[in-house]
Coordinates of C-alpha atoms in Angstrom, one line a residue:
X1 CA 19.0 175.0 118.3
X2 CA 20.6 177.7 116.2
X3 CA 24.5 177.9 115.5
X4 CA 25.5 180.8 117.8
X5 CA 27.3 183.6 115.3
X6 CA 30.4 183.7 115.1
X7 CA 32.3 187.2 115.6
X8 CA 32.8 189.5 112.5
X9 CA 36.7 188.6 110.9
X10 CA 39.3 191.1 111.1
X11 CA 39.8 193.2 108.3
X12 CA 43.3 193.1 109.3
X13 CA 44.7 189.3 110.2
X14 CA 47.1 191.5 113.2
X15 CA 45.5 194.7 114.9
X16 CA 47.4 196.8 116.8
X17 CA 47.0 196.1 120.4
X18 CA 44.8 198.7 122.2
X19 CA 46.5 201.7 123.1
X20 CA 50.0 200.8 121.6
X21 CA 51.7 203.6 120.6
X22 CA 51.6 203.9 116.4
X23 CA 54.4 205.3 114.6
X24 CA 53.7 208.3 112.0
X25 CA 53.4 206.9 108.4
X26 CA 57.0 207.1 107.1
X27 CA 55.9 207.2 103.6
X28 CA 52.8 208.8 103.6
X29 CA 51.5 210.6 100.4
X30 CA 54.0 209.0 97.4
X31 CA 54.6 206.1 95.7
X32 CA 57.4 203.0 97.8
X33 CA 60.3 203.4 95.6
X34 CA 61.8 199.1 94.9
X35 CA 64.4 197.5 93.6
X36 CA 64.8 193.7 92.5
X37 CA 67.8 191.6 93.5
X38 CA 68.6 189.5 90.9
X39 CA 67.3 189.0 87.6
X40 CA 66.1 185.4 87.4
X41 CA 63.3 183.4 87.4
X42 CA 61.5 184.4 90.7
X43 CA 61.8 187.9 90.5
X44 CA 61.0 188.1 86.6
X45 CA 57.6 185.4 87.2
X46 CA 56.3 186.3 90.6
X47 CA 58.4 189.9 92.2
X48 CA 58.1 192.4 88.7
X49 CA 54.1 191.1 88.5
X50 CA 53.4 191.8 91.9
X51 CA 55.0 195.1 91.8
X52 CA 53.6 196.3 88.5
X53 CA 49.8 195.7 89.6
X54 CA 50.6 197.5 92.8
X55 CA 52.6 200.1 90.6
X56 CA 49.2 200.7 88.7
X57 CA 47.4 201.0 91.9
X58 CA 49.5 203.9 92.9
X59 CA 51.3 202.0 95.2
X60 CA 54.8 201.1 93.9
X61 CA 57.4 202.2 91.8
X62 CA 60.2 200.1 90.7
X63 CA 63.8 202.0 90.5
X64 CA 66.4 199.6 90.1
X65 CA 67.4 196.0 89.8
X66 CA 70.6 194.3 90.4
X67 CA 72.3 191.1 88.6
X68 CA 75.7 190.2 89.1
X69 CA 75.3 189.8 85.2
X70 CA 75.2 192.6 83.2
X71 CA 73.3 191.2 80.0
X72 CA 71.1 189.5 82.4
X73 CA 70.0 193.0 84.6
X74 CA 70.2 195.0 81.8
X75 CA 67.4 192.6 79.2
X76 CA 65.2 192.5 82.6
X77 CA 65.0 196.5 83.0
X78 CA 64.7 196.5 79.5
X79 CA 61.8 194.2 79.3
X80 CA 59.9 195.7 82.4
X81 CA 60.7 199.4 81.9
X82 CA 63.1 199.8 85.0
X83 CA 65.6 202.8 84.6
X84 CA 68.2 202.0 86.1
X85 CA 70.5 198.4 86.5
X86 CA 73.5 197.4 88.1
X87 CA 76.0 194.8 88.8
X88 CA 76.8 196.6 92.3
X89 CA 74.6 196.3 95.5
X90 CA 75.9 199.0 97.4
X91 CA 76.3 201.2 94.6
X92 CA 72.5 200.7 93.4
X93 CA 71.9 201.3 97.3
X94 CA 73.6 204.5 97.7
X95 CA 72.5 205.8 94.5
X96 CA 68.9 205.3 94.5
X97 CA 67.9 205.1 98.0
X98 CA 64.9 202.5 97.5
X99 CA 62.5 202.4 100.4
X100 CA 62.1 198.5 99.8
X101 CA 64.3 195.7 98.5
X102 CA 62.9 192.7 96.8
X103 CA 65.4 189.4 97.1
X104 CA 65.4 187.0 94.5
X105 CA 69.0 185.5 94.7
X106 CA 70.3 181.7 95.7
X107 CA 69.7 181.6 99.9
X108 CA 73.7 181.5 100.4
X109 CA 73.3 185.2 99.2
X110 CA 70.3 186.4 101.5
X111 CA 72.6 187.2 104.2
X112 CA 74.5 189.2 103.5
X113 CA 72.1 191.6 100.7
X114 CA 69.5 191.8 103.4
X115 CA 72.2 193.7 105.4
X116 CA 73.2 195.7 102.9
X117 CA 69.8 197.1 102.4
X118 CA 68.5 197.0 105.8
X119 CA 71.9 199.1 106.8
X120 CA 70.7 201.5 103.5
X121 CA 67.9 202.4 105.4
X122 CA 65.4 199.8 103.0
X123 CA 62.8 197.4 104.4
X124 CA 63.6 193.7 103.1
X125 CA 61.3 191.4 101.0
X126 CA 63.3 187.6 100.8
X127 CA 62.6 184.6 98.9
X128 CA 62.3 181.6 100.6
X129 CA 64.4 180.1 102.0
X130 CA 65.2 183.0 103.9
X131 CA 69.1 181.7 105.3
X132 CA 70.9 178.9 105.9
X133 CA 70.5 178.7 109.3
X134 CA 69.2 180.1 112.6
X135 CA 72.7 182.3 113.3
X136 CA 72.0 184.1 110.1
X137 CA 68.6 184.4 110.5
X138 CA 69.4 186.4 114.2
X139 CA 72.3 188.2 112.4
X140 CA 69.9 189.5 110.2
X141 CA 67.6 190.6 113.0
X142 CA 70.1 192.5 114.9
X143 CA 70.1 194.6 111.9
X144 CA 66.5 195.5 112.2
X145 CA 65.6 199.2 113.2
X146 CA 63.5 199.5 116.7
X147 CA 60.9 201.7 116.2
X148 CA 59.3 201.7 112.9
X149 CA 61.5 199.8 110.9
X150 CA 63.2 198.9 108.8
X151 CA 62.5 195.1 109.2
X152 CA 63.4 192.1 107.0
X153 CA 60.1 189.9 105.9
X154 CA 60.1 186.7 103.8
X155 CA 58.6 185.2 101.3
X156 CA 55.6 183.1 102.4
X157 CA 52.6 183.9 100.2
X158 CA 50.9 180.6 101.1
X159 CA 49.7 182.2 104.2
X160 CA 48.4 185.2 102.2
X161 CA 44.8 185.3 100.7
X162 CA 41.2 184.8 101.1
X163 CA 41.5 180.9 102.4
X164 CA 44.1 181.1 104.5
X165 CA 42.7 184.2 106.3
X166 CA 39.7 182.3 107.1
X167 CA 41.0 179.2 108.5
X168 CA 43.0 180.6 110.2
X169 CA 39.9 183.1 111.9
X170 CA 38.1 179.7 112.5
X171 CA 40.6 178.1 114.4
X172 CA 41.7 181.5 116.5
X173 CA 37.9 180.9 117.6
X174 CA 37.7 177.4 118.1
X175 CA 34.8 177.6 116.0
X176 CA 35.2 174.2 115.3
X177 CA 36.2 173.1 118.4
X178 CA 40.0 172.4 119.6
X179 CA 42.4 171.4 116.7
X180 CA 43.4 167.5 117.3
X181 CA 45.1 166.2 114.6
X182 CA 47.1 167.8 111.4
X183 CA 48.7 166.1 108.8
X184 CA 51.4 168.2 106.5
X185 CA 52.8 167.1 103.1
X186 CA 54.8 168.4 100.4
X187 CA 55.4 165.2 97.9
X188 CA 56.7 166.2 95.0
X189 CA 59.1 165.0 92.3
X190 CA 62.4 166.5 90.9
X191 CA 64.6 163.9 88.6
X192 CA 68.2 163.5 88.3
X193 CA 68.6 166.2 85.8
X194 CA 67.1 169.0 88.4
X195 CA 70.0 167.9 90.7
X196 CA 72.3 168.1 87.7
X197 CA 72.3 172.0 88.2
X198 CA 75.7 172.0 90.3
X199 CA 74.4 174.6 93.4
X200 CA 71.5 171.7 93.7
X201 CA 71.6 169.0 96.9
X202 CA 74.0 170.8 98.6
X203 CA 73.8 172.1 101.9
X204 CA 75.8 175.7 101.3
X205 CA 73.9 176.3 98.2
X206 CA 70.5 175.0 98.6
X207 CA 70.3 175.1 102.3
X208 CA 68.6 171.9 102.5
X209 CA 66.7 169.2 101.2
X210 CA 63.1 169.0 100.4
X211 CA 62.5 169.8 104.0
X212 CA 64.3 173.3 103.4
X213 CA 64.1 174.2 99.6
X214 CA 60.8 172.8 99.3
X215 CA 58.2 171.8 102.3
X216 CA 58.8 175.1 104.1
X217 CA 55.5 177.0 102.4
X218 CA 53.4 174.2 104.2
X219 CA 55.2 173.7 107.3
X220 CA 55.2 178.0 107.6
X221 CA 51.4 177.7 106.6
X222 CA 50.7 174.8 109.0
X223 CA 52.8 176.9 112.2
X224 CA 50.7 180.0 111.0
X225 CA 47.5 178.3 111.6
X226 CA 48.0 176.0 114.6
X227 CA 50.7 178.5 116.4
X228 CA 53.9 177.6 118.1
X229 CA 55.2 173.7 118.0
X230 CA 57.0 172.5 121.2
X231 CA 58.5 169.3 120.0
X232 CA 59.5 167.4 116.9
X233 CA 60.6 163.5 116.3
X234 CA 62.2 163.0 112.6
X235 CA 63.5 160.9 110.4
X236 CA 65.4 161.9 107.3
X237 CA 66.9 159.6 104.1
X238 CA 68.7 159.7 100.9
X239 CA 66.3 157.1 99.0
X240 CA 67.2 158.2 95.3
X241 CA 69.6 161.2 94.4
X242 CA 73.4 161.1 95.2
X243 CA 72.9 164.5 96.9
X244 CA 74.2 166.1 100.0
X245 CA 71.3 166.5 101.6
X246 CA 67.8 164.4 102.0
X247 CA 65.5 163.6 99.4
X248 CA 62.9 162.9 101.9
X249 CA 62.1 163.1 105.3
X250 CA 59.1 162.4 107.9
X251 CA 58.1 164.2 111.1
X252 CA 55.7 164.0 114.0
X253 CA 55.2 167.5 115.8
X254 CA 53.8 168.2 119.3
X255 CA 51.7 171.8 119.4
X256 CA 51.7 173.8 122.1
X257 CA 47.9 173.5 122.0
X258 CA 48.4 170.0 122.5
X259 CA 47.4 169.4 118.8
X260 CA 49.9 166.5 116.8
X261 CA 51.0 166.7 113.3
X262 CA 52.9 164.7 110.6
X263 CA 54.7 166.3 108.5
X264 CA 56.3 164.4 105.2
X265 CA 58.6 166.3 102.5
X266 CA 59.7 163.9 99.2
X267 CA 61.0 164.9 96.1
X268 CA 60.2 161.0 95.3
X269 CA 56.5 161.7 94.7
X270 CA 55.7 161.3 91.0
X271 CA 52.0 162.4 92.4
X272 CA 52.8 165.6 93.7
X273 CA 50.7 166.9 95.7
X274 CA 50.9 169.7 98.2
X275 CA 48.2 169.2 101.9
X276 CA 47.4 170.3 104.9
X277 CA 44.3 168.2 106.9
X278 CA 43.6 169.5 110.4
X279 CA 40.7 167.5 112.3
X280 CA 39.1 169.8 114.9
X281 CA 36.8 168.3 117.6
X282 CA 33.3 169.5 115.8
X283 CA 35.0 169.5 111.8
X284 CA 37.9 168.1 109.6
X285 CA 39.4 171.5 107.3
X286 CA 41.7 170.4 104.2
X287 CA 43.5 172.2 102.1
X288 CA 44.7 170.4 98.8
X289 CA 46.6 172.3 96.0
X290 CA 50.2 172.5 94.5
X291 CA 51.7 175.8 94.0
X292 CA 49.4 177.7 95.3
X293 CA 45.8 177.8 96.7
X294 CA 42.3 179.8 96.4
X295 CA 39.0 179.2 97.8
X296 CA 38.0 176.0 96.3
X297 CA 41.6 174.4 97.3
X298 CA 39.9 174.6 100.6
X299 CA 36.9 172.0 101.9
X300 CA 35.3 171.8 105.3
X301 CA 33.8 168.5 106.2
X302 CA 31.5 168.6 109.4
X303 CA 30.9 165.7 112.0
X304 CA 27.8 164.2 112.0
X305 CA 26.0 166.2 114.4
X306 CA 26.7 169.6 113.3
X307 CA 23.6 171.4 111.8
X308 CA 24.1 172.4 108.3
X309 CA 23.6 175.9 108.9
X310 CA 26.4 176.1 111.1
X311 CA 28.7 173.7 108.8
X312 CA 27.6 176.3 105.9
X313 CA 28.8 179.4 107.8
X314 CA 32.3 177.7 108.1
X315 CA 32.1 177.3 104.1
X316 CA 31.5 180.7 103.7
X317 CA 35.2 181.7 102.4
X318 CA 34.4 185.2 101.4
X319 CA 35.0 186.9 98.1
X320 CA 38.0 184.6 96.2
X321 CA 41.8 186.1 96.9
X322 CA 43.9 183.4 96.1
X323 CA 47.2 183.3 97.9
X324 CA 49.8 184.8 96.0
X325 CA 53.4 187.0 96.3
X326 CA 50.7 190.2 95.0
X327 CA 48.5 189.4 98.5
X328 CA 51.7 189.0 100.4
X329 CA 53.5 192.5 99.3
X330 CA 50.3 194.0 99.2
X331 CA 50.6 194.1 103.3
X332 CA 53.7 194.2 103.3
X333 CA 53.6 197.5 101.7
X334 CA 50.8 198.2 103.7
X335 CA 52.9 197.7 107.1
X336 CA 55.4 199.9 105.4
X337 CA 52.8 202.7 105.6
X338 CA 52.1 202.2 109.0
X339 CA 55.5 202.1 110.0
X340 CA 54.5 198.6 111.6
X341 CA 56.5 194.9 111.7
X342 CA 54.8 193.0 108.6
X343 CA 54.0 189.6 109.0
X344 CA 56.6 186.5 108.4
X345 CA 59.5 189.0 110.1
X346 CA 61.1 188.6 113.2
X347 CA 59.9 186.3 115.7
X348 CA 56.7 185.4 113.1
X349 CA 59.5 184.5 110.0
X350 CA 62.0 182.4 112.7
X351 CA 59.7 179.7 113.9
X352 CA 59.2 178.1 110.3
X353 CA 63.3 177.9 110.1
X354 CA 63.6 176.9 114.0
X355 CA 60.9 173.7 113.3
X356 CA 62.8 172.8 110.0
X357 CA 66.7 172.9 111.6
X358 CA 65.2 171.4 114.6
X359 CA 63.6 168.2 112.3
X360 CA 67.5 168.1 111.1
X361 CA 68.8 167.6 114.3
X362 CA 66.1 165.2 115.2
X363 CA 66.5 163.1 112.2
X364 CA 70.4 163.2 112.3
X365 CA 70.8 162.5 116.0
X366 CA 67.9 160.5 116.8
X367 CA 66.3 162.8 119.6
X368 CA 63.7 164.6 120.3
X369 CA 64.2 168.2 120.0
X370 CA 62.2 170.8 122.0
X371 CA 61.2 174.6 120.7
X372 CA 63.7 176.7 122.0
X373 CA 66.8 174.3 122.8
X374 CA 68.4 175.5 119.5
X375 CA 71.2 178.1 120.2
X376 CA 74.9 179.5 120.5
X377 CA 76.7 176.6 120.8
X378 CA 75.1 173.9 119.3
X379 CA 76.5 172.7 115.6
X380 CA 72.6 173.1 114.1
X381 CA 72.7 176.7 115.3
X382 CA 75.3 177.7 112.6
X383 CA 74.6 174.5 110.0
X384 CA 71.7 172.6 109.4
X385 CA 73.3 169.8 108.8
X386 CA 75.2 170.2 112.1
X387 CA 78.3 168.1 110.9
X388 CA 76.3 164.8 111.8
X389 CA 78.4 162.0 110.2
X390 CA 76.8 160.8 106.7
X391 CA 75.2 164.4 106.5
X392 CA 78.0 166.9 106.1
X393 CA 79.2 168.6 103.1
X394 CA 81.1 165.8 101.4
X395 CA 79.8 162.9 103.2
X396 CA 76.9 161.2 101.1
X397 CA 76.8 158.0 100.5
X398 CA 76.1 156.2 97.5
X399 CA 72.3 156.2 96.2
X400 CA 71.1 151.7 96.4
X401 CA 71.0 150.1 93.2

């Protein structure tokens, strides 16, 4: 019997529901004037790249960037041909008007720049992770415009590209069948002289552990191809570093397609490796990569009954777009246009953070925590450690012999 065809993917991964009224392009016919908050790293390896090749595509224009150090902003503008640099925020803010801010500072920071620009009038691109916790996160929403923007998107380019697209088409149409199982891993490794940078292990400065600072592309990935969780069971330790936070932790997650997950995040993994694995009823799909992911990161493996023409459609990735932070702001600018919400904002960019504080509170009181139960009022709300004993600023014990 033939495989029945599948329906043609979406050009776009999020059409506009029929009928649903469509703002008029706010920046129609010129280029979206940016601007890069702070001059490290991130923003000189992954936000100026992904700006210039849109820049060269007509797209972008970069105006400004801003460093609370003035050698530092001044060599980066220097180095990618930005006019103008500044120590202030609010001074680059009111002076240049950008349309879009890029973020690229320490997450204790994200808050309260986000704000700034967002109040400015700009749309908001954040590093991950976005903010310390879910209070910030909503403060940061409530800042939002209504109709047309301005939103506030983060960073999370795994999701973004060729591979991820169609996985995440396949599993919208059960073409495999229903999702079962799903395993999620970020094992890495990070040595005692990473943690020896002082803003490192700490809960005000980093955010979090592993589980936070660095298992949050694949848990976001994971959420954006499976859809909303409804319960999570954790554990959490401090096997190594003399750190305020974890250096590993473990999770088992309840869908709300009734599909179950574990989720493991070290920084004890001298094999680092970065996976997801999700075993449908008719195929297993597994993506295995580190940093980042393209087509052949990607395999499919059929169960035994599946004819080989249909296992072959599933294979059939498309042309190659890695994921990337170029594939990421590409629609993010793109949403700009269309004076839509971008993807990874709002309710879409909260349920990454909501699963992460919620495996916190599971690991550090021993319960099961359900989507949702988070809120006003309760200590992870405000702080993901949420003062548990052992776990608060100041209370780590000492690392075993």
């Amino acid at each position: 019997m033939p495989p029945s065809p599948l329906p043609p993917r979406p050009l776009s991964p999020l059409p506009a529901e029929p009928g649903s009224p469509r703002p008029a392009a706010p920046f129609a016919g010129r280029r979206i004037r940016a601007a890069v908050i702070g001059a490290g790293a991130i923003g000189r390896g992954s936000h100026l790249p992904a700006l210039a090749r849109l820049a060269e595509e007509g797209e972008t224009e970069v105006v400004a960037a801003v460093d609370v150090d003035k050698d530092a902003v001044t060599a980066f503008c220097a180095e990618a041909g930005i006019p103008h640099a500044y120590t202030d925020l609010d001074l680059m803010l009111a002076e240049q008007r950008p349309d879009l801010v890029t973020v690229c500072t320490p997450p204790t920071l994200h808050r309260a720049q986000t704000v700034a620009a967002l109040r400015a009038g700009a749309w908001v691109w954040c590093e991950k992770p976005p903010v310390p916790s879910l209070a910030e996160f909503d403060a940061i929403e409530a800042e939002e415009g209504t109709e047309g923007g301005p939103y506030a998107s983060i960073v999370f380019q795994h999701r973004f590209g060729s591979g991820s697209r169609h996985v995440r088409w396949l599993l919208a149409e059960r073409a495999m069948g229903r999702p079962l199982v799903a395993h999620c891993q970020t094992t890495w490794y990070r040595d005692a002289a990473y943690y020896a940078v002082p803003w490192r292990g700490r809960w005000h400065t980093e955010g979090g552990g592993p589980a936070m600072g660095h298992g949050i592309h694949q848990m976001d990935l994971l959420l954006d191809l499976l859809g909303p969780w409804s319960e999570v069971r954790a554990m959490a330790g401090r096997l190594v570093h003399a750190v305020e936070t974890e250096d590993v932790s473990t999770a088992l997650v309840r869908f709300a397609n009734g599909a179950l997950a574990t989720v493991v995040n070290s920084v004890l993994s001298p094999d680092e490796v970065s996976r997801i694995r999700i075993d449908c009823e008719r195929a297993t799909v597994e993506l295995t990569h580190l940093y980042g992911h393209a087509n052949d990161n990607w395999h499919i493996t059929p169960a035994p009954d599946v004819p080989s023409e249909q296992a072959d459609t599933w294979r059939d990735f498309g042309p190659d777009v890695p994921s990337s932070h170029l594939e990421q702001l590409r629609e993010l600018i793109a949403s700009m246009r269309a004076g839509e919400r971008p993807r990874s904002s709002g309710a879409d960019g909260r349920t990454s953070l909501e699963l992460i504080t919620a495996l916190y509170k599971s690991a550090f009181t021993d319960t099961t925590v359900r989507a949702g139960e988070i809120g006003p009022g309760d200590p992870y709300y405000t702080a993901l450690h949420g003062g548990a004993p052992g776990w608060a600023p100041g209370a780590a014990e000492e690392v075993p012999a």
